[in-house]
Structure formats: structure tokens, C-alpha cells
mmCIF file with all atom_site columns, C-alpha atoms in Angstrom:
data_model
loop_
_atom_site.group_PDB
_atom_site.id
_atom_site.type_symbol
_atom_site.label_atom_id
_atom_site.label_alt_id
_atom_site.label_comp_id
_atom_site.label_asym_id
_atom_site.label_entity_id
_atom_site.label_seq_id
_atom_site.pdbx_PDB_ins_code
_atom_site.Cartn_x
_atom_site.Cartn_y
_atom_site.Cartn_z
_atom_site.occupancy
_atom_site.B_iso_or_equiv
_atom_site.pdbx_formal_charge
_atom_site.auth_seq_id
_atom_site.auth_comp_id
_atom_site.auth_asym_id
_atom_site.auth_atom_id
_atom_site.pdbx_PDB_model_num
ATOM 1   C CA . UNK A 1 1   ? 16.910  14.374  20.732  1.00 0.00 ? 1266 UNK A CA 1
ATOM 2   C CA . UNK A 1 2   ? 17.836  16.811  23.948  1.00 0.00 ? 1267 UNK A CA 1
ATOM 3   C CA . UNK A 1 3   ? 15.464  17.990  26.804  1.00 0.00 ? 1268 UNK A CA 1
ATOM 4   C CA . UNK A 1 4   ? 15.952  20.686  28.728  1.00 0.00 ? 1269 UNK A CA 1
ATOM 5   C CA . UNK A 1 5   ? 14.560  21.060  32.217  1.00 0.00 ? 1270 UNK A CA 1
ATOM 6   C CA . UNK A 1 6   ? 14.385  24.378  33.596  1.00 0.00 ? 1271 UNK A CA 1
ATOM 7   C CA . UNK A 1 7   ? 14.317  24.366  37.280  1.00 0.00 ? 1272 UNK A CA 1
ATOM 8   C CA . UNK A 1 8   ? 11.769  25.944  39.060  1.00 0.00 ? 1273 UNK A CA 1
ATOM 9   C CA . UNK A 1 9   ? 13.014  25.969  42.331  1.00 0.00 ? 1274 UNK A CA 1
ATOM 10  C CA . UNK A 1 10  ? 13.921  29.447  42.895  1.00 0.00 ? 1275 UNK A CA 1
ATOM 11  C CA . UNK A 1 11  ? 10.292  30.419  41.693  1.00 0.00 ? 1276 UNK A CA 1
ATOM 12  C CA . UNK A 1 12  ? 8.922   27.862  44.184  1.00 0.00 ? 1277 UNK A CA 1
ATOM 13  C CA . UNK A 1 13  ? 10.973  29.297  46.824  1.00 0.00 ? 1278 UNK A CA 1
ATOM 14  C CA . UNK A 1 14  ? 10.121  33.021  46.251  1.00 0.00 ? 1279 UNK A CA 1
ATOM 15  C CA . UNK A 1 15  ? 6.435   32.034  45.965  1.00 0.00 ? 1280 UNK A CA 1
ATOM 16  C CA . UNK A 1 16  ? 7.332   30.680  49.497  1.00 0.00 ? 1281 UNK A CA 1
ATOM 17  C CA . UNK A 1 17  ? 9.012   33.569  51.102  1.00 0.00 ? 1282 UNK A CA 1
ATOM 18  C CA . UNK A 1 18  ? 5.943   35.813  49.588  1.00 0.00 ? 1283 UNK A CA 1
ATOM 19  C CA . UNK A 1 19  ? 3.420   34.033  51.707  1.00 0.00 ? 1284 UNK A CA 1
ATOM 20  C CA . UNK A 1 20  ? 5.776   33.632  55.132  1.00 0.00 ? 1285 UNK A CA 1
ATOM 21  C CA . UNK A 1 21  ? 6.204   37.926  54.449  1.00 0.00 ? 1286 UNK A CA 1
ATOM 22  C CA . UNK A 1 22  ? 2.356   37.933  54.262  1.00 0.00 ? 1287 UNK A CA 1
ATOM 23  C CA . UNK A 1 23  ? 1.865   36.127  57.272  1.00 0.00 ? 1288 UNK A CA 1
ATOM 24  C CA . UNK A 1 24  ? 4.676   38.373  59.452  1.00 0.00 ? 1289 UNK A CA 1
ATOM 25  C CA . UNK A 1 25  ? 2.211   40.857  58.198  1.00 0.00 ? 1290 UNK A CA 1
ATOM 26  C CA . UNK A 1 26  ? -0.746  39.750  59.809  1.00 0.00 ? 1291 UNK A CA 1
ATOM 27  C CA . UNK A 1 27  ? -1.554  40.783  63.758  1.00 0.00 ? 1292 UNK A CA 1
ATOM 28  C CA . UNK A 1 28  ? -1.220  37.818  66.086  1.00 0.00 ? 1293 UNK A CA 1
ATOM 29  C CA . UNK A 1 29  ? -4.179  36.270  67.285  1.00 0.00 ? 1294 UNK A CA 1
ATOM 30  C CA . UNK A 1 30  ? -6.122  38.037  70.281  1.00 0.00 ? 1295 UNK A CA 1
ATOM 31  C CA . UNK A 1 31  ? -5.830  36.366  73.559  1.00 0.00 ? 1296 UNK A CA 1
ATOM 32  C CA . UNK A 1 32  ? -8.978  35.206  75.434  1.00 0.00 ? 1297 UNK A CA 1
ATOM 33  C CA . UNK A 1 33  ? -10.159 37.430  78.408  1.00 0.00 ? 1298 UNK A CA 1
ATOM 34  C CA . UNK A 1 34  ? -9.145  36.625  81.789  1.00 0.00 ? 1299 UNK A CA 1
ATOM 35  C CA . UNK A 1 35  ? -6.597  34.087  81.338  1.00 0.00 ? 1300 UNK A CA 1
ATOM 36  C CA . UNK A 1 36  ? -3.239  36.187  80.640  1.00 0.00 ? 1301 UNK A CA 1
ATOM 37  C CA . UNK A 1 37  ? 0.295   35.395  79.188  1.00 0.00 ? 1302 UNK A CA 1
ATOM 38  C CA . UNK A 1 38  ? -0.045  31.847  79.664  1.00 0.00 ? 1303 UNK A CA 1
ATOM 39  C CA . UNK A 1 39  ? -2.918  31.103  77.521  1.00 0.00 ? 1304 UNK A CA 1
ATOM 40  C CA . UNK A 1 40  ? -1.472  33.730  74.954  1.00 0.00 ? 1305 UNK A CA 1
ATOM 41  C CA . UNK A 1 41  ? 2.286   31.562  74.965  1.00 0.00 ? 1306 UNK A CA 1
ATOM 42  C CA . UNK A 1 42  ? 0.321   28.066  75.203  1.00 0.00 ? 1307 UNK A CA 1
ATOM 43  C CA . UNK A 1 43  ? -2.000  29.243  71.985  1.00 0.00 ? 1308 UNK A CA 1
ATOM 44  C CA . UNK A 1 44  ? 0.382   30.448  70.206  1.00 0.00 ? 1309 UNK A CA 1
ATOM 45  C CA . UNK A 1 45  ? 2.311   27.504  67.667  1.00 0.00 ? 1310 UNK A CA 1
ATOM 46  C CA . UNK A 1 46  ? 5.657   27.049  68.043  1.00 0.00 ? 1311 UNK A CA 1
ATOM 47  C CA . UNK A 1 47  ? 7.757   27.731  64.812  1.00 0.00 ? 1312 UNK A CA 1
ATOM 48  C CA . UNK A 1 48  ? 9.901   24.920  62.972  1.00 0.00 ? 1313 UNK A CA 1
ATOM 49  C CA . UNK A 1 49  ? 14.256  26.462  63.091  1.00 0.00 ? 1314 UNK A CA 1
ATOM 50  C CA . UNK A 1 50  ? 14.831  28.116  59.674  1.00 0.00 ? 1315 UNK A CA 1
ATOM 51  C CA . UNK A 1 51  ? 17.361  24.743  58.955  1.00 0.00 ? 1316 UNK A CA 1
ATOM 52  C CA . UNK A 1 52  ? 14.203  22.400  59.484  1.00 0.00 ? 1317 UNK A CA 1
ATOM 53  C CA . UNK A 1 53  ? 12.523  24.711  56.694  1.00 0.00 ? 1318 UNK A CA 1
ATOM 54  C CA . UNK A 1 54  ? 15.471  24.398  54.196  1.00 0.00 ? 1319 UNK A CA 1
ATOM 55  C CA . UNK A 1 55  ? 15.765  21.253  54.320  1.00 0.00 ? 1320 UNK A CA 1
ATOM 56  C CA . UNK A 1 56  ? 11.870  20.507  53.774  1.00 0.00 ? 1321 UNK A CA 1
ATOM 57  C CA . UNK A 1 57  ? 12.046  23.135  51.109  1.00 0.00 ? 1322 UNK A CA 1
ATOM 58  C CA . UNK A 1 58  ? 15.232  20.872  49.468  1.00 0.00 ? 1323 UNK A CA 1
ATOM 59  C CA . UNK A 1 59  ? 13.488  17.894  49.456  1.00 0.00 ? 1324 UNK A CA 1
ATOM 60  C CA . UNK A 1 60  ? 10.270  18.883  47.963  1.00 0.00 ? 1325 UNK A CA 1
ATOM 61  C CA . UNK A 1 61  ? 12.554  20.994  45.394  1.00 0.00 ? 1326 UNK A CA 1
ATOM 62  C CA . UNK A 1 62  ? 14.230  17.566  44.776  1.00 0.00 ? 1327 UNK A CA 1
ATOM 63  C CA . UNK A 1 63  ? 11.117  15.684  44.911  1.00 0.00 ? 1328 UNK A CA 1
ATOM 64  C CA . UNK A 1 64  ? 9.643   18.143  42.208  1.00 0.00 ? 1329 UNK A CA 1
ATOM 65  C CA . UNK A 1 65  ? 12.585  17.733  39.871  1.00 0.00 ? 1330 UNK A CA 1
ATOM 66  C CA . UNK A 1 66  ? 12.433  13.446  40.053  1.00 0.00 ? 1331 UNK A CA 1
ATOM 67  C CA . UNK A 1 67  ? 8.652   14.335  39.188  1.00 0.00 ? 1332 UNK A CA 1
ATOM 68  C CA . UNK A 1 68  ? 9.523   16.500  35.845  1.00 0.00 ? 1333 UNK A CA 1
ATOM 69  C CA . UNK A 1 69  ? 12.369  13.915  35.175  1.00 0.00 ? 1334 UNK A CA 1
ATOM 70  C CA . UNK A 1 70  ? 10.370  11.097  35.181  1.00 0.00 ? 1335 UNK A CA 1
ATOM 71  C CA . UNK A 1 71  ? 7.453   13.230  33.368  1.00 0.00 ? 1336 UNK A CA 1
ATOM 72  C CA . UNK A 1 72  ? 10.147  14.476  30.446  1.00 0.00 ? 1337 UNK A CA 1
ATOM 73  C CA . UNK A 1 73  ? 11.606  10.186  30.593  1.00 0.00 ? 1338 UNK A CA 1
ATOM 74  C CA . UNK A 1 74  ? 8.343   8.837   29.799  1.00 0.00 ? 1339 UNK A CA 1
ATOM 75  C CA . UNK A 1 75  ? 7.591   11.729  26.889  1.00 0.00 ? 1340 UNK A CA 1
ATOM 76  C CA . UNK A 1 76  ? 10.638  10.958  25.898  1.00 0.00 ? 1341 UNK A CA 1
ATOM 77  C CA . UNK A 1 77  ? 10.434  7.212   25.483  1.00 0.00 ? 1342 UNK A CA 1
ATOM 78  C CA . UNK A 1 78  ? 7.186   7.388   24.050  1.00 0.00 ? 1343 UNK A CA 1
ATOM 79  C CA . UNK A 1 79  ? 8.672   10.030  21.290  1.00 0.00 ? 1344 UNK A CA 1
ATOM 80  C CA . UNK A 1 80  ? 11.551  6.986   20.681  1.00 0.00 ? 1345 UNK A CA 1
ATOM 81  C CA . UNK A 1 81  ? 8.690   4.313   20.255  1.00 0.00 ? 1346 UNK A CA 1
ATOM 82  C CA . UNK A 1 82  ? 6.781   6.676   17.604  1.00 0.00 ? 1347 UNK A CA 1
ATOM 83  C CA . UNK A 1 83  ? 10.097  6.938   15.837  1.00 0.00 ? 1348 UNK A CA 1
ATOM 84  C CA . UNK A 1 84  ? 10.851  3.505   15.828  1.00 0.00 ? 1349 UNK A CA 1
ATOM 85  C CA . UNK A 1 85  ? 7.450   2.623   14.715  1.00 0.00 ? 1350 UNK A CA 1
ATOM 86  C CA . UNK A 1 86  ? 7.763   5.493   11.628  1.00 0.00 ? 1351 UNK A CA 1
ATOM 87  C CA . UNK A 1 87  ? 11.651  4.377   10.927  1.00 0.00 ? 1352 UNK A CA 1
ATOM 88  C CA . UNK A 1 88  ? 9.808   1.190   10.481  1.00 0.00 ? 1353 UNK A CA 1
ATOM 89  C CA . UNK A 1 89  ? 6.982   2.028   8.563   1.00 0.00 ? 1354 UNK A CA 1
ATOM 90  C CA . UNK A 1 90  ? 9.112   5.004   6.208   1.00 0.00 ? 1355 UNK A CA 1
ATOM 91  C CA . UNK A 1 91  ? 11.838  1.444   5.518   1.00 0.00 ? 1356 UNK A CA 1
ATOM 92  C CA . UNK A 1 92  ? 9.047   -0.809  4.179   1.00 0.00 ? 1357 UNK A CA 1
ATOM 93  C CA . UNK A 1 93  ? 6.993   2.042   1.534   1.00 0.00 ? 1358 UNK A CA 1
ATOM 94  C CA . UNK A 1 94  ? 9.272   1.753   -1.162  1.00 0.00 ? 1359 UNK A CA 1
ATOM 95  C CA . UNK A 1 95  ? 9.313   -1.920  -0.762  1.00 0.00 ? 1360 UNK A CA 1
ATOM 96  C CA . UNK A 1 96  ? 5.776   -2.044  -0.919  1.00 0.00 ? 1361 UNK A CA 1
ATOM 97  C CA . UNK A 1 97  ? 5.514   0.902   -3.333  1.00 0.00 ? 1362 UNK A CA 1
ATOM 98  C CA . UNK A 1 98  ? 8.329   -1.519  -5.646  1.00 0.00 ? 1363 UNK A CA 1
ATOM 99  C CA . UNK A 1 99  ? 5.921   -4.201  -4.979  1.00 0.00 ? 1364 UNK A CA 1
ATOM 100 C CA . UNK A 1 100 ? 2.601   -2.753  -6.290  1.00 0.00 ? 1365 UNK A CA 1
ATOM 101 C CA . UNK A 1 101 ? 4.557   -1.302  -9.290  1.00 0.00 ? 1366 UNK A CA 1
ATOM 102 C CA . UNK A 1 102 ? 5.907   -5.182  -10.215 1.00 0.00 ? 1367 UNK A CA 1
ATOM 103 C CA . UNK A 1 103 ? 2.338   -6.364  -9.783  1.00 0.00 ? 1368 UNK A CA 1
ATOM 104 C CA . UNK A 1 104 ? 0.977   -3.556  -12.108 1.00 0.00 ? 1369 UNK A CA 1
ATOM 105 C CA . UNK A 1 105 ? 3.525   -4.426  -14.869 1.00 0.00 ? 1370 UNK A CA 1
ATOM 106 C CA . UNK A 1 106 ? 2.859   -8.004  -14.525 1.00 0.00 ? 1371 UNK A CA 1
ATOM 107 C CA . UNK A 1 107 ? -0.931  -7.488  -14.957 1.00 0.00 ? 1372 UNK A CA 1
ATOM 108 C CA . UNK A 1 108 ? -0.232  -5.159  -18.241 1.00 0.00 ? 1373 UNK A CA 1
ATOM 109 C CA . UNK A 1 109 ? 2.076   -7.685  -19.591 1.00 0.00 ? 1374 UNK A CA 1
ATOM 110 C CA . UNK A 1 110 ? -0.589  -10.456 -19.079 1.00 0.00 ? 1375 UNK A CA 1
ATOM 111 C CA . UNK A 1 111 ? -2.949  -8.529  -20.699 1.00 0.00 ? 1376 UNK A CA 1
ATOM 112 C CA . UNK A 1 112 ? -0.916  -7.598  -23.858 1.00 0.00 ? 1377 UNK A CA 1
ATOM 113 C CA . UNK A 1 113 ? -0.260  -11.153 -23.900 1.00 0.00 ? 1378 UNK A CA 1
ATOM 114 C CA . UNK A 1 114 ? -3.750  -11.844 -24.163 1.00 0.00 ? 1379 UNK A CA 1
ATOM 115 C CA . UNK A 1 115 ? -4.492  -9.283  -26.516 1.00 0.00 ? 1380 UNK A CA 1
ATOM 116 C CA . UNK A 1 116 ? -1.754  -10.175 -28.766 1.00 0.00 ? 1381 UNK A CA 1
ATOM 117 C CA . UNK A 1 117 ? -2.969  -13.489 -28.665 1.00 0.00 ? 1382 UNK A CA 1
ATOM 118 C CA . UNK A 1 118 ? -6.991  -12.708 -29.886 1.00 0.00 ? 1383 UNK A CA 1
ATOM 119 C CA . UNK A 1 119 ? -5.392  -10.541 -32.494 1.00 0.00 ? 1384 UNK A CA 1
ATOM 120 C CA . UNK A 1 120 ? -3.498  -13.865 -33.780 1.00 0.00 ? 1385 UNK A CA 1
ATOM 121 C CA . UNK A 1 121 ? -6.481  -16.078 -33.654 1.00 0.00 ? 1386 UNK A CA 1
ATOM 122 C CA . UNK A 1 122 ? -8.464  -13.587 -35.128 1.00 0.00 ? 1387 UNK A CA 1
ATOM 123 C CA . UNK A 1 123 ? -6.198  -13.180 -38.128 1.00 0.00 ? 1388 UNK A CA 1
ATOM 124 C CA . UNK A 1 124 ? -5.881  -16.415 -38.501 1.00 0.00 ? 1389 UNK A CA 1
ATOM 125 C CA . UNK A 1 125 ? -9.511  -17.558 -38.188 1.00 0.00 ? 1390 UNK A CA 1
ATOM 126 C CA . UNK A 1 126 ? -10.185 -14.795 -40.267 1.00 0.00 ? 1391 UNK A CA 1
ATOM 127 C CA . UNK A 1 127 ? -7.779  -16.491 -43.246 1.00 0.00 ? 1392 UNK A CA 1
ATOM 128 C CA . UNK A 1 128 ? -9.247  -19.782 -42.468 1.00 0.00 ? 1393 UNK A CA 1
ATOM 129 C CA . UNK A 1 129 ? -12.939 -18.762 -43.101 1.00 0.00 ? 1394 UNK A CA 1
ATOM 130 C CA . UNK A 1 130 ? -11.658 -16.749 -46.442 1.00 0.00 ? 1395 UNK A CA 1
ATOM 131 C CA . UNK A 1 131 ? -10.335 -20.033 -47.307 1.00 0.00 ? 1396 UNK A CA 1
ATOM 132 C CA . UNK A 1 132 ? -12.987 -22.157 -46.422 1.00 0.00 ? 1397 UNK A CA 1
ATOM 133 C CA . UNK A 1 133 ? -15.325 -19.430 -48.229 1.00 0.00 ? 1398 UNK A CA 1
ATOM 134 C CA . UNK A 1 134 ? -12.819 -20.079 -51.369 1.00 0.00 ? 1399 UNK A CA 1
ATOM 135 C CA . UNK A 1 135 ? -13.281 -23.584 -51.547 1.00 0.00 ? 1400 UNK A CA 1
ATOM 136 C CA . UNK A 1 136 ? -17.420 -23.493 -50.938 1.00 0.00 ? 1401 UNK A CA 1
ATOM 137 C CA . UNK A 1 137 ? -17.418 -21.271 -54.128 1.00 0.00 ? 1402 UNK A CA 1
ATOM 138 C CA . UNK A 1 138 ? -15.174 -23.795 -56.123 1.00 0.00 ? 1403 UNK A CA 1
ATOM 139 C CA . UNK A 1 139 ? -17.588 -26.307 -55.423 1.00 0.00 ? 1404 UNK A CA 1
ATOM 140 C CA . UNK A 1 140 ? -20.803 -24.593 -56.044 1.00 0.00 ? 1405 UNK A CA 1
ATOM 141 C CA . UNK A 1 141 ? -19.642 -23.187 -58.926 1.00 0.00 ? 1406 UNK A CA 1
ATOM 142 C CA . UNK A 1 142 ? -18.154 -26.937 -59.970 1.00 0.00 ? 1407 UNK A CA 1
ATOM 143 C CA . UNK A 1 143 ? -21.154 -28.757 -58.925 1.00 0.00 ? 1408 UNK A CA 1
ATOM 144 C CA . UNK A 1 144 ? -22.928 -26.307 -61.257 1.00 0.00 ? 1409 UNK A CA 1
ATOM 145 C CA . UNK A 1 145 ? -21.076 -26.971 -63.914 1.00 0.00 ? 1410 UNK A CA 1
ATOM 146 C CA . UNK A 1 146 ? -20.635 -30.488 -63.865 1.00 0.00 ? 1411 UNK A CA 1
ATOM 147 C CA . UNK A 1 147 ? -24.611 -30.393 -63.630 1.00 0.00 ? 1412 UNK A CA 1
ATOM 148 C CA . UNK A 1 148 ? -24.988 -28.345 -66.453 1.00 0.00 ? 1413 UNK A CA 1
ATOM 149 C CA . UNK A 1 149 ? -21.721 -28.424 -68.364 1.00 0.00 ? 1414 UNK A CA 1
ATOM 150 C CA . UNK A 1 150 ? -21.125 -29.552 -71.989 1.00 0.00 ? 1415 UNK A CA 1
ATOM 151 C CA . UNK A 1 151 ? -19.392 -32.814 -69.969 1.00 0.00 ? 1416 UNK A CA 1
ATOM 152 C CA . UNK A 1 152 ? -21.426 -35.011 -68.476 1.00 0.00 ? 1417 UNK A CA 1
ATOM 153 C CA . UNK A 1 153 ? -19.054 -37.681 -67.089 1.00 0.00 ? 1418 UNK A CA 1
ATOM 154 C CA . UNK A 1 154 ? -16.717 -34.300 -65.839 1.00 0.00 ? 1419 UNK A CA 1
ATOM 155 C CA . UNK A 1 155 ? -16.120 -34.549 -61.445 1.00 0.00 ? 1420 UNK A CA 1
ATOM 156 C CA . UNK A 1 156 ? -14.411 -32.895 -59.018 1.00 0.00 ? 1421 UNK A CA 1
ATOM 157 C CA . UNK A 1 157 ? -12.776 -34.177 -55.733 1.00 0.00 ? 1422 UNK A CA 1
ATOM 158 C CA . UNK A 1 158 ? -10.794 -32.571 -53.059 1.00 0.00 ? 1423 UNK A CA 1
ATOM 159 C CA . UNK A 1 159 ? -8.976  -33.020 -49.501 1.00 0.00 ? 1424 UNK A CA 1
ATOM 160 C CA . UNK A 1 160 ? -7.876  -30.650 -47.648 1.00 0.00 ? 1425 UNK A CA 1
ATOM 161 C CA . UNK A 1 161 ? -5.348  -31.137 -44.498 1.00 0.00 ? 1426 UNK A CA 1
ATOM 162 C CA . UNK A 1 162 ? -5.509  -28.333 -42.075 1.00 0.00 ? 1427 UNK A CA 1
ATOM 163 C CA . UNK A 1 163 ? -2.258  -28.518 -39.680 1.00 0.00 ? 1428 UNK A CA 1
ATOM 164 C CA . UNK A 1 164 ? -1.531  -26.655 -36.579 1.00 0.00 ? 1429 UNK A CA 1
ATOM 165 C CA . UNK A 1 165 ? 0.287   -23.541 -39.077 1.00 0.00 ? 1430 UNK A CA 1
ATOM 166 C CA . UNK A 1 166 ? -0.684  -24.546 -42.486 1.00 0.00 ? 1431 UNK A CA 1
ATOM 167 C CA . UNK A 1 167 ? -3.967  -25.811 -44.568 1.00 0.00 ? 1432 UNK A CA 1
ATOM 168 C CA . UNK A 1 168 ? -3.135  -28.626 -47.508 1.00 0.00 ? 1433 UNK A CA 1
ATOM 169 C CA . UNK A 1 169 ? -4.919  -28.308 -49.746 1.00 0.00 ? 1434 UNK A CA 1
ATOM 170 C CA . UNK A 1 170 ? -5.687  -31.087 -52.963 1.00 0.00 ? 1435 UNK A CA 1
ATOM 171 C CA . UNK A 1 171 ? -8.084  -30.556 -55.579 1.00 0.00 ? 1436 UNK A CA 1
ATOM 172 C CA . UNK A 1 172 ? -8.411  -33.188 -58.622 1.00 0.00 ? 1437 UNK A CA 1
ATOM 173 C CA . UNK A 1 173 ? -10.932 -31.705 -61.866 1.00 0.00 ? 1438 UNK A CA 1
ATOM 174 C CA . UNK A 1 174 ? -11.630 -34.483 -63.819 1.00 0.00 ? 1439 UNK A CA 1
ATOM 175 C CA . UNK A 1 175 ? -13.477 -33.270 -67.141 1.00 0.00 ? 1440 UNK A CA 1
ATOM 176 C CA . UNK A 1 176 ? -13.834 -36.255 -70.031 1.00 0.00 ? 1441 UNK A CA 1
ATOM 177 C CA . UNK A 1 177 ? -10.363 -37.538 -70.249 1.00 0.00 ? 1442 UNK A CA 1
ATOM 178 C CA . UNK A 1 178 ? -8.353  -34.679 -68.948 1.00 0.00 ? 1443 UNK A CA 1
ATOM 179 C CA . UNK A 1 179 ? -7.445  -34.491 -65.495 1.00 0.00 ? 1444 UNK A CA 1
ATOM 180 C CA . UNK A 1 180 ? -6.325  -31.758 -63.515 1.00 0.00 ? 1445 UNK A CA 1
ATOM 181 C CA . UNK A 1 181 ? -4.393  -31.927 -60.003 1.00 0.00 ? 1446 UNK A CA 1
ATOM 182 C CA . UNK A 1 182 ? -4.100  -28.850 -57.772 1.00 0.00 ? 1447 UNK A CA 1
ATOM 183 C CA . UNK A 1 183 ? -2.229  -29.504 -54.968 1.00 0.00 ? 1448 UNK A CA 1
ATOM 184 C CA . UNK A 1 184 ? -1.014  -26.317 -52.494 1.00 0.00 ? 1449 UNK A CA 1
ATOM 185 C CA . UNK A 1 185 ? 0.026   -25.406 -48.692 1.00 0.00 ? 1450 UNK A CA 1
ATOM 186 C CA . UNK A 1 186 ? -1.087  -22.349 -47.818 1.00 0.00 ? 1451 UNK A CA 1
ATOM 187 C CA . UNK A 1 187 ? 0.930   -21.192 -44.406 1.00 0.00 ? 1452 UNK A CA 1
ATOM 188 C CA . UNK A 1 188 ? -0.626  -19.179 -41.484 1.00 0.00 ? 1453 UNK A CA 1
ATOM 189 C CA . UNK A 1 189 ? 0.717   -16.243 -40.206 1.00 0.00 ? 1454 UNK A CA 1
ATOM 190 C CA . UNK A 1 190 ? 1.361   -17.601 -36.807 1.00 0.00 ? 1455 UNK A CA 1
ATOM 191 C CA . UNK A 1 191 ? 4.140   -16.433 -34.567 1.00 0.00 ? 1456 UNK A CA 1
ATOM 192 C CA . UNK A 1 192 ? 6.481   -19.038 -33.329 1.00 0.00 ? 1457 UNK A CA 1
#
């Protein structure tokens, strides 16, 4: 960063030597009636030596400049504290930008995860009730049969095993003297 102070002396001073050449214009005061030369030197103010006048005109030069110094200082340290502060502020968005993206990605995975998880139960609920529909039909129709049928003494009984990825399942048909054993494991489709 650079500042540049202009000085503004030389304006000052011309501004200066404008009014002193507008007051050598003017007439000097009138002197009261009756009292002479003496009133008119005793009225009149005595002027400072042109080196008195410098020198007051240096030191209010100088006293203007430690004014605009100190002015263009404290602009200048404030501009350093908003840069700081932005430096600051510009370092930690992509940080927090990196941040909202990882939470965003962790929220979609979750959720596919979830998803991806109904769609499993779903399937296999949806095989277990199939199979579970299966076996309600076997035994209705069976029941009816054995009610009805040409064999009276005919029966049916069953187990089934249902596992955390697989249903057993046993069925034993019993008609007169035959006897027939169905025995199966029918796996889910359930990702390890």
C-alpha cells in the first residue's frame, strides 16, 4: 500500500500573502479630531518582523502536515485491519465451503444407505409373504383333500425353519401307506 501526501503549504502561504496584499490595500484608519500624531502612532498596532511571521507560518505549515500524517496513519491502519480481517475470512471459505460439501456427501450416502436397505427388506419380505402364501395354499388345498379325498386316514404335516438368510422348509404327505418327505432351503437374496 503507498500514500502520497501532497503538501499544501505553498497554497496556504499564497492564500496568506493574498489577504496581507488586501490589507496594504486598505486606507489606514482615520485619526480622532483634536488629538494629533500621538493618538494616530498610539492607535495604530505595531506589526510582528517578517522573521516572526515565517516562522509562525513554518510551524502551522508543520503543524498541518503532523495533522494529515496522522489523518492518512489512522486511514491507513484501519485499511490494514479490514485486510487482515478479509485475509482471514477469504483463508477459512474453502475450508468451510470443503466442509459443507463433506457434510452433503455424507447425508446422500446415508440416505442411499437407507434406501438400499428398504429395497432389501422389501424384496425380501416380499419373497417371504410369496412363500408363506405358497404354503397357506398347500394346506388348504391338502386339508381339502384329506377331507374329501378317496383316503381317509391320508395327513399332512410340516415345519418350517426361517433363519436370518434362508427359510427350511419340511413337508411330510402321508396318504394310506405311502409317505412322502419334502424337505428344501430356499435362500434369500440378502447382501452380505
Amino acid at each position: 500500500m503507498q500514500v502520497i501526501v501532497e503538501d499544501h503549504e505553498d497554497i496556504t502561504l499564497l492564500i496568506l500573502q493574498e489577504g496581507e496584499a488586501m490589507e496594504a490595500h486598505q486606507p489606514p484608519p482615520m485619526a480622532p479630531a483634536g488629538r494629533g500624531d500621538l493618538s494616530v502612532r498610539r492607535g495604530q498596532e505595531e506589526k510582528p518582523p517578517a522573521d516572526e511571521d515565517q516562522r509562525a507560518k513554518q510551524i502551522q505549515a508543520w503543524w498541518r502536515g503532523t495533522l494529515v500524517r496522522r489523518t492518512l496513519l489512522l486511514a491507513a491502519l484501519s485499511a490494514c485491519v479490514i485486510q487482515r480481517w478479509w485475509r482471514r475470512v477469504a483463508r477459512a471459505l474453502p475450508w468451510l465451503r470443503q466442509k459443507r460439501q463433506r457434510a452433503l456427501l455424507t447425508r446422500r450416502t446415508w440416505a442411499a444407505v437407507r434406501l438400499q436397505a428398504w429395497v432389501r427388506m422389501w424384496c425380501v419380505r416380499l419373497r417371504y409373504c410369496r412363500l408363506l402364501q405358497a404354503a397357506r395354499i398347500i394346506q388348504a388345498y391338502w386339508r381339502c383333500h384329506s377331507c374329501h379325498g378317496c383316503h381317509g386316514n391320508g395327513s399332512l404335516r410340516g415345519r418350517y425353519k426361517l433363519m436370518a438368510n434362508k427359510l427350511g422348509l419340511e413337508l411330510e404327505i402321508f396318504l394310506g401307506s405311502q409317505i412322502c418327505r419334502i424337505t428344501e432351503c430356499i435362500p434369500f437374496p440378502i447382501k452380505n
